[in-house]
Coordinates of C-alpha atoms in Angstrom, one line a residue:
X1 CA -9.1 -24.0 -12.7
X2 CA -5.4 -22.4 -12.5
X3 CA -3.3 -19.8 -13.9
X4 CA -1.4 -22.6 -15.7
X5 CA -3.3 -22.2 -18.7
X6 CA -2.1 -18.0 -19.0
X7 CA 0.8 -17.6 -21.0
X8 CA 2.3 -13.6 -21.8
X9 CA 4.1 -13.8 -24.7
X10 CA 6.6 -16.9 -24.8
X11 CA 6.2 -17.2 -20.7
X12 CA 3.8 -19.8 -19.2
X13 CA 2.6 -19.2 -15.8
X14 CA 3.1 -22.0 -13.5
X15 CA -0.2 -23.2 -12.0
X16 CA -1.7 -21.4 -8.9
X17 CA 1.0 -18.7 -8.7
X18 CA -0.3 -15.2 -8.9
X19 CA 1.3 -11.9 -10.0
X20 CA 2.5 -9.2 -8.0
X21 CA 2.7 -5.7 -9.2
X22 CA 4.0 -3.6 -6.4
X23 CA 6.3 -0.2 -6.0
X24 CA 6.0 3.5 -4.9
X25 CA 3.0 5.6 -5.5
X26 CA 2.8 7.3 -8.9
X27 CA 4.8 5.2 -10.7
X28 CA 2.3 2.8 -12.9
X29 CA 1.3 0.1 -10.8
X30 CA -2.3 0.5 -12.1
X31 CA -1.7 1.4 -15.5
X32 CA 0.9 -2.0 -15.8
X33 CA -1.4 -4.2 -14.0
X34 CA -4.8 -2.6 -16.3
X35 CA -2.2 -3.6 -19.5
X36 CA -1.6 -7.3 -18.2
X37 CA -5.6 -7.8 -18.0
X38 CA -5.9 -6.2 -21.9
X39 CA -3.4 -9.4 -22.4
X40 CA -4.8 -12.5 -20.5
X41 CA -8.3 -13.2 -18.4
X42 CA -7.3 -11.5 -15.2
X43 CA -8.7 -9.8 -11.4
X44 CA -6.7 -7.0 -9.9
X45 CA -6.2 -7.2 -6.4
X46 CA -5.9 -3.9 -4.7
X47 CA -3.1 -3.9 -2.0
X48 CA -3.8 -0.5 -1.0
X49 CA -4.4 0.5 2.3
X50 CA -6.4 3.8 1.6
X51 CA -8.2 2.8 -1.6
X52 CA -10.3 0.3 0.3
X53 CA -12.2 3.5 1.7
X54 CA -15.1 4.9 0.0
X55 CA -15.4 8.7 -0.6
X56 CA -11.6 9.2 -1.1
X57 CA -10.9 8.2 -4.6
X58 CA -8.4 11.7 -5.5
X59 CA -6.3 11.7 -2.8
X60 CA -5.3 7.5 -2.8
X61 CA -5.4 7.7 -6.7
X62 CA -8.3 5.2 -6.9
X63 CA -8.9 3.5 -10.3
X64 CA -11.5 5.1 -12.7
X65 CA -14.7 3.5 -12.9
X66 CA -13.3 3.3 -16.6
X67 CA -10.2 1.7 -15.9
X68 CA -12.1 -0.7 -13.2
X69 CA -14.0 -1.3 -16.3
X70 CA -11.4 -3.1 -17.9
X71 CA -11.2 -5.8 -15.7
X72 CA -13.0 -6.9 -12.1
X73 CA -11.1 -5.0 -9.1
X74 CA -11.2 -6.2 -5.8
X75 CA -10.6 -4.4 -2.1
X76 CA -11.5 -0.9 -3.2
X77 CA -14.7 1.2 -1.9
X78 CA -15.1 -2.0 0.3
X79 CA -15.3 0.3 4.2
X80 CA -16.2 3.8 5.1
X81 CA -13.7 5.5 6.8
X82 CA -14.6 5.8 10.3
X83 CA -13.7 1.6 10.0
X84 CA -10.4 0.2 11.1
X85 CA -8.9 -2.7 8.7
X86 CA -5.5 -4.2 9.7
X87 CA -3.1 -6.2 7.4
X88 CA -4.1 -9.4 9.2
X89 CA -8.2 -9.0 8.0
X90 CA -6.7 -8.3 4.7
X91 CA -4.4 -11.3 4.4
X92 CA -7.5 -13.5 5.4
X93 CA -10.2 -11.8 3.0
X94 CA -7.1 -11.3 0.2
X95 CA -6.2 -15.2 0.0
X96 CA -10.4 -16.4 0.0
X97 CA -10.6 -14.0 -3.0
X98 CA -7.3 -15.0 -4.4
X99 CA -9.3 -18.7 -4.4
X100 CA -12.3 -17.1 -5.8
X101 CA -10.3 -15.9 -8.9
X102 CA -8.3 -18.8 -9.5
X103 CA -11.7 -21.3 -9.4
X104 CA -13.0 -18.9 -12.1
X105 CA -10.2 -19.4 -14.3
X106 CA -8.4 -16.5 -14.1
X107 CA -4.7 -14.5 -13.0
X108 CA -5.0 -12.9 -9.7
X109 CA -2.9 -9.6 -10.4
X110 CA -2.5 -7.9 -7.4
X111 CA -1.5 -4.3 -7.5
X112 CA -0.4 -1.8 -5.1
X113 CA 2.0 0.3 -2.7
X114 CA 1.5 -1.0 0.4
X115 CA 3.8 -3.6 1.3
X116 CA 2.3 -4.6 5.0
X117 CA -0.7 -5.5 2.7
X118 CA 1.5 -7.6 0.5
X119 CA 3.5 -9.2 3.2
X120 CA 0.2 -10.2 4.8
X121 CA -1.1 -11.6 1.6
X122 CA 2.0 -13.7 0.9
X123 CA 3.6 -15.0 4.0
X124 CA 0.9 -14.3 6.6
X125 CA -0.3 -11.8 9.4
X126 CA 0.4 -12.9 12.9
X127 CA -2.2 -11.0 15.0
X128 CA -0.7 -11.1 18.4
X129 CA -3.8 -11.0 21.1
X130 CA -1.4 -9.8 24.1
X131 CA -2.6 -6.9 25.7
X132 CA -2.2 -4.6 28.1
X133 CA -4.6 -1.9 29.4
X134 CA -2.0 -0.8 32.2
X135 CA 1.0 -0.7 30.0
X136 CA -1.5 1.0 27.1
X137 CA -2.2 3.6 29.4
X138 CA 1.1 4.7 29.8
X139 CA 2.4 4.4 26.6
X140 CA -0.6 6.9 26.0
X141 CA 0.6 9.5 28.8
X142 CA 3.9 8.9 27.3
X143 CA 3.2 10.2 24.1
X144 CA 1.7 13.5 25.7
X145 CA 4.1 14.3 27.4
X146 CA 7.1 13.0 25.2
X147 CA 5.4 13.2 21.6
X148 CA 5.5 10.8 18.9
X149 CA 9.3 11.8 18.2
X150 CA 10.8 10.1 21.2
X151 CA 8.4 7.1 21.5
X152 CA 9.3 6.3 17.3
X153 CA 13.2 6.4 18.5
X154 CA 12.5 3.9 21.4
X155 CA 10.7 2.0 18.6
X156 CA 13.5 2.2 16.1
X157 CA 15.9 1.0 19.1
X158 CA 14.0 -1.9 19.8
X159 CA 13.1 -2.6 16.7
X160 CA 15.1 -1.3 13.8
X161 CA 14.0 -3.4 10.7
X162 CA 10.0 -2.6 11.5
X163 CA 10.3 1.4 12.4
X164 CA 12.8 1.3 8.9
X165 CA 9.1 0.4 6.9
X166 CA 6.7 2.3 9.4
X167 CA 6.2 6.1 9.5
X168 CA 7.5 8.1 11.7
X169 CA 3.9 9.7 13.1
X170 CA 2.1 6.6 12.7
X171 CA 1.1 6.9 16.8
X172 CA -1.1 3.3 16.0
X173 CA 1.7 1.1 14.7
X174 CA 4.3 2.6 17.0
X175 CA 2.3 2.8 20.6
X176 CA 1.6 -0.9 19.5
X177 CA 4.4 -1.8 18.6
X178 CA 5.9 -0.6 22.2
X179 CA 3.2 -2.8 24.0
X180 CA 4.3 -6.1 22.4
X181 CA 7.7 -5.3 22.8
X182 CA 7.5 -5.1 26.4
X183 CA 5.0 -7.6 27.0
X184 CA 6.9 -10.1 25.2
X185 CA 10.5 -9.3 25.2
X186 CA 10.5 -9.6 21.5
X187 CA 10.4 -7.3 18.6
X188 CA 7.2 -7.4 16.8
X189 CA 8.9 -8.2 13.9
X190 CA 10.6 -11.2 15.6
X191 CA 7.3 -12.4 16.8
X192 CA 6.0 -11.9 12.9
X193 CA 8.8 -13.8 11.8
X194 CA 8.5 -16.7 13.8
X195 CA 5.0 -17.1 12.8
X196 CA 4.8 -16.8 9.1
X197 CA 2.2 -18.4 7.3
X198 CA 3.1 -18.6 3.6
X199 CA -0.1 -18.2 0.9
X200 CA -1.2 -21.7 -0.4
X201 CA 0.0 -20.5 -4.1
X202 CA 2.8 -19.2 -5.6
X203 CA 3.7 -15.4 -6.7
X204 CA 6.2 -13.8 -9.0
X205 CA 6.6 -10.2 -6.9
X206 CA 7.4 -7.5 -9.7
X207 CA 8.7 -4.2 -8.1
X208 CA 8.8 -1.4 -10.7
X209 CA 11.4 1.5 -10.3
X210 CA 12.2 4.6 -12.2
X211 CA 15.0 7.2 -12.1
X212 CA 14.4 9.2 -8.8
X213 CA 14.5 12.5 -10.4
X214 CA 11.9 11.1 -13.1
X215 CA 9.8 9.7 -10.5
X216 CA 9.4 13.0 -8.3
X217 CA 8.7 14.9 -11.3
X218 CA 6.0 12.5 -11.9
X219 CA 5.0 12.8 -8.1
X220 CA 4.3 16.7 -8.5
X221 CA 2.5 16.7 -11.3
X222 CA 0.1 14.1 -9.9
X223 CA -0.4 16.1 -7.2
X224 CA -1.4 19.3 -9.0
X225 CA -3.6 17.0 -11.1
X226 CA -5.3 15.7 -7.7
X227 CA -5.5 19.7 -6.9
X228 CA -7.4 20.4 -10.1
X229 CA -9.4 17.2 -9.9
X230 CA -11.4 18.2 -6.8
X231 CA -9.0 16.7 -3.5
X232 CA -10.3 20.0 -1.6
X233 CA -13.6 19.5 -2.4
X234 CA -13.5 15.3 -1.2
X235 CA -11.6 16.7 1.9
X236 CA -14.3 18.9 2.5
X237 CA -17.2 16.5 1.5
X238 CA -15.3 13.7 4.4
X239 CA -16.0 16.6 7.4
X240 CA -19.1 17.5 6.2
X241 CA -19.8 14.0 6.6
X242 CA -18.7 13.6 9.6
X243 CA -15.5 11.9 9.6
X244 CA -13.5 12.7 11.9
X245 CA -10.0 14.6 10.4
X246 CA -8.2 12.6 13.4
X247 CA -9.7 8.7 11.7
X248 CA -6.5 6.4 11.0
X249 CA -7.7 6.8 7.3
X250 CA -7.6 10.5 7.2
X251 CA -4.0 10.6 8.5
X252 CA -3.2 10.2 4.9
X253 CA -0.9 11.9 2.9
X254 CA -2.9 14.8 0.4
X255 CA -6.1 14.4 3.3
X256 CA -4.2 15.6 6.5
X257 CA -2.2 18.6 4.4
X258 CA -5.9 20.1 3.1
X259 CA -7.3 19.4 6.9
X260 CA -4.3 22.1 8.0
X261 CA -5.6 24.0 4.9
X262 CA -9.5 24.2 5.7
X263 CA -8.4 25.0 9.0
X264 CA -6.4 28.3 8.3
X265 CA -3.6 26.9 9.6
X266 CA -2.0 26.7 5.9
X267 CA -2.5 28.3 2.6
X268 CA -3.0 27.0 -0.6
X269 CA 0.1 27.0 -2.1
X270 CA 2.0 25.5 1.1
X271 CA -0.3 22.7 1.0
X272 CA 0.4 21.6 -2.2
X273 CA 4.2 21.8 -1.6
X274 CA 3.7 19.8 1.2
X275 CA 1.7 17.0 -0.2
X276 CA 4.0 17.0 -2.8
X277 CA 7.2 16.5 -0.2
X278 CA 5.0 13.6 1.8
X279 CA 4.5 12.1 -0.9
X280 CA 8.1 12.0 -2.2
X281 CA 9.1 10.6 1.4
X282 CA 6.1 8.1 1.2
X283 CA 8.0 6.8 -2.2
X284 CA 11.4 6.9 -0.8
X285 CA 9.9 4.8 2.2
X286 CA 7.9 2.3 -0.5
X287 CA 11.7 2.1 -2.2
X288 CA 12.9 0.8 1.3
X289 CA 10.5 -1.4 2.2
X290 CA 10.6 -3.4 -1.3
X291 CA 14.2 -3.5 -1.0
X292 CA 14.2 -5.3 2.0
X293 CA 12.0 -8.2 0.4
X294 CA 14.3 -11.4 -1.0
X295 CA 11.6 -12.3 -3.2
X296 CA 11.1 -9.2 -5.4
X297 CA 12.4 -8.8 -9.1
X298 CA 13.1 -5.2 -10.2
X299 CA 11.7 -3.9 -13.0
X300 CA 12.6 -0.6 -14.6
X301 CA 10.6 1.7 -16.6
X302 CA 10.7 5.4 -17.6
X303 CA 8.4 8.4 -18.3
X304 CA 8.2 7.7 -21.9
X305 CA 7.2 4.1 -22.2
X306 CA 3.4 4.1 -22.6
X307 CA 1.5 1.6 -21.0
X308 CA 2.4 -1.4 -23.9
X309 CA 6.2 -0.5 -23.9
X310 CA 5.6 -1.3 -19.9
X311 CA 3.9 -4.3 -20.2
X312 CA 6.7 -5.7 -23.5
X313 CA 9.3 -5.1 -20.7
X314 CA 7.4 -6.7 -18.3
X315 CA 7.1 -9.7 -20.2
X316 CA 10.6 -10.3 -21.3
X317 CA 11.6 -9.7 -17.3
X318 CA 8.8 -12.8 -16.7
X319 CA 10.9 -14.6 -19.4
X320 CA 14.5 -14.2 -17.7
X321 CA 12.7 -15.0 -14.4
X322 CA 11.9 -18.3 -15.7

């Protein structure tokens, strides 16, 4: 079976091609992608790099098991969080499921923020083997001495259009990319480039945007919703656990802000101005990142529309794509 047979409203998808819903956080990615399953026989597709964790469903905004009920969700609650999960595992494990949906006769949606993940899924993940443990080493007493600050310039030097999409403190992605860079003589995003593997199906990317000022708003009042929904207590219940507040996954924004919190080192109401600002820079970065993909259609929606005015304008952009 295909997706050939799905039509939304007068648009008829073409066979094996999947959807894409993708943008900044809080802006309706689920909420769209939940309204396009109501319409046609459809599997979401998480492309979320912190919702694939289990225990930390308030901080990443993870579906509700109610809204999870409304159609089968894929690549959330899948790892604890002690477990590393790069883009390239996901870009294998994402296309087998994409397979999986489309031989049950159904649209593969997939939703989310993360744009590694969906660059992965679409046009492949080279996973450069080159290593090494020398050079590792003193990238490591590097960032000691230096910090993260100087070693993300070198990065954005050597490689501008990466460090554009990557944050500034992730040490991971930056120490890394350092290594290939001198191991190779080639940016990592060079070396990516070269090696592209494009999905055996198609995709229609739909980016959603809002007015900035709209879409902050939104942002805050999220936060203080995650606040009064328990994100101190799921901090607290991850240590108690015994995660680690130092795990790759716990770096995250709203999880590193109430770490500084439980520790003293913060109060209350900093915190949540804080994770309220992180977040607004993780959207601003998402807008970057999206805008750099050729293959994205923009799609604009506002705080009034509910979720079917959302999904009307989706379908007449799916219409003018065509």
């Amino acid at each position: 079976m295909n997706a050939s047979k799905f039509q939304i409203s007068n648009f008829k998808f073409p066979e094996n091609t999947v959807l894409v819903i993708c943008g900044p956080t809080g802006i309706g990615k689920t909420a769209l992608s939940l309204a396009v399953a109501d319409a046609v026989p459809a599997e979401i597709v998480s492309a979320d790099s912190r919702q694939i964790y289990k225990y930390m469903d308030i901080g990443t905004a993870k579906p509700t098991a109610a809204e999870q009920a409304v159609a089968p969700h894929h690549f959330i609650d899948i790892l604890e969080p002690d477990v590393d999960y790069s883009a390239g595992e996901y870009s294998r494990d994402a296309r087998e499921t994409v397979a999986e949906i489309f031989d049950r006769g159904k649209l593969p949606v997939v939703a989310g923020g993360s744009g590694l993940y969906i660059r992965a899924l679409l046009d492949g993940f080279f996973n450069l083997d080159a290593k090494d443990e020398l050079l590792r080493e003193k990238l490591n007493k590097r960032l000691a001495n230096e910090g993260i600050e100087k070693l993300f310039a070198e990065f954005a030097t050597i490689d501008p259009e990466l460090a554009s999409k990557t944050h500034p403190n992730s040490i991971k992605r930056v120490l890394r990319a350092l290594e290939v860079y001198h191991i190779t003589g080639k940016p990592m995003s060079q070396i990516q480039q070269e090696n592209r593997d494009p999905a055996p199906f198609g995709w229609i990317k739909i980016a959603l945007t809002m007015e900035r000022k709209s879409l902050y708003a939104r942002i805050n009042q999220r936060v203080e919703e995650m606040f009064d929904l328990g994100l101190v207590d799921e901090v607290r219940s991850l240590l108690d656990r015994g995660f680690s507040a130092n795990l790759n996954a716990m770096n995250s924004v709203g999880y590193k802000e109430v770490v500084a919190y439980l520790n003293g080192e913060i109060d209350l109401f900093t915190c949540k101005e804080l994770v309220k600002q992180n977040s607004r820079r993780y959207a601003k970065r998402q807008f970057t990142w999206f805008r750099g993909e050729s293959d994205v259609h923009w799609l604009e929606i506002s705080p009034e529309m509910g979720k079917a005015d959302a999904r009307d304008g989706l379908f007449k952009k799916l219409l003018r794509i065509a």
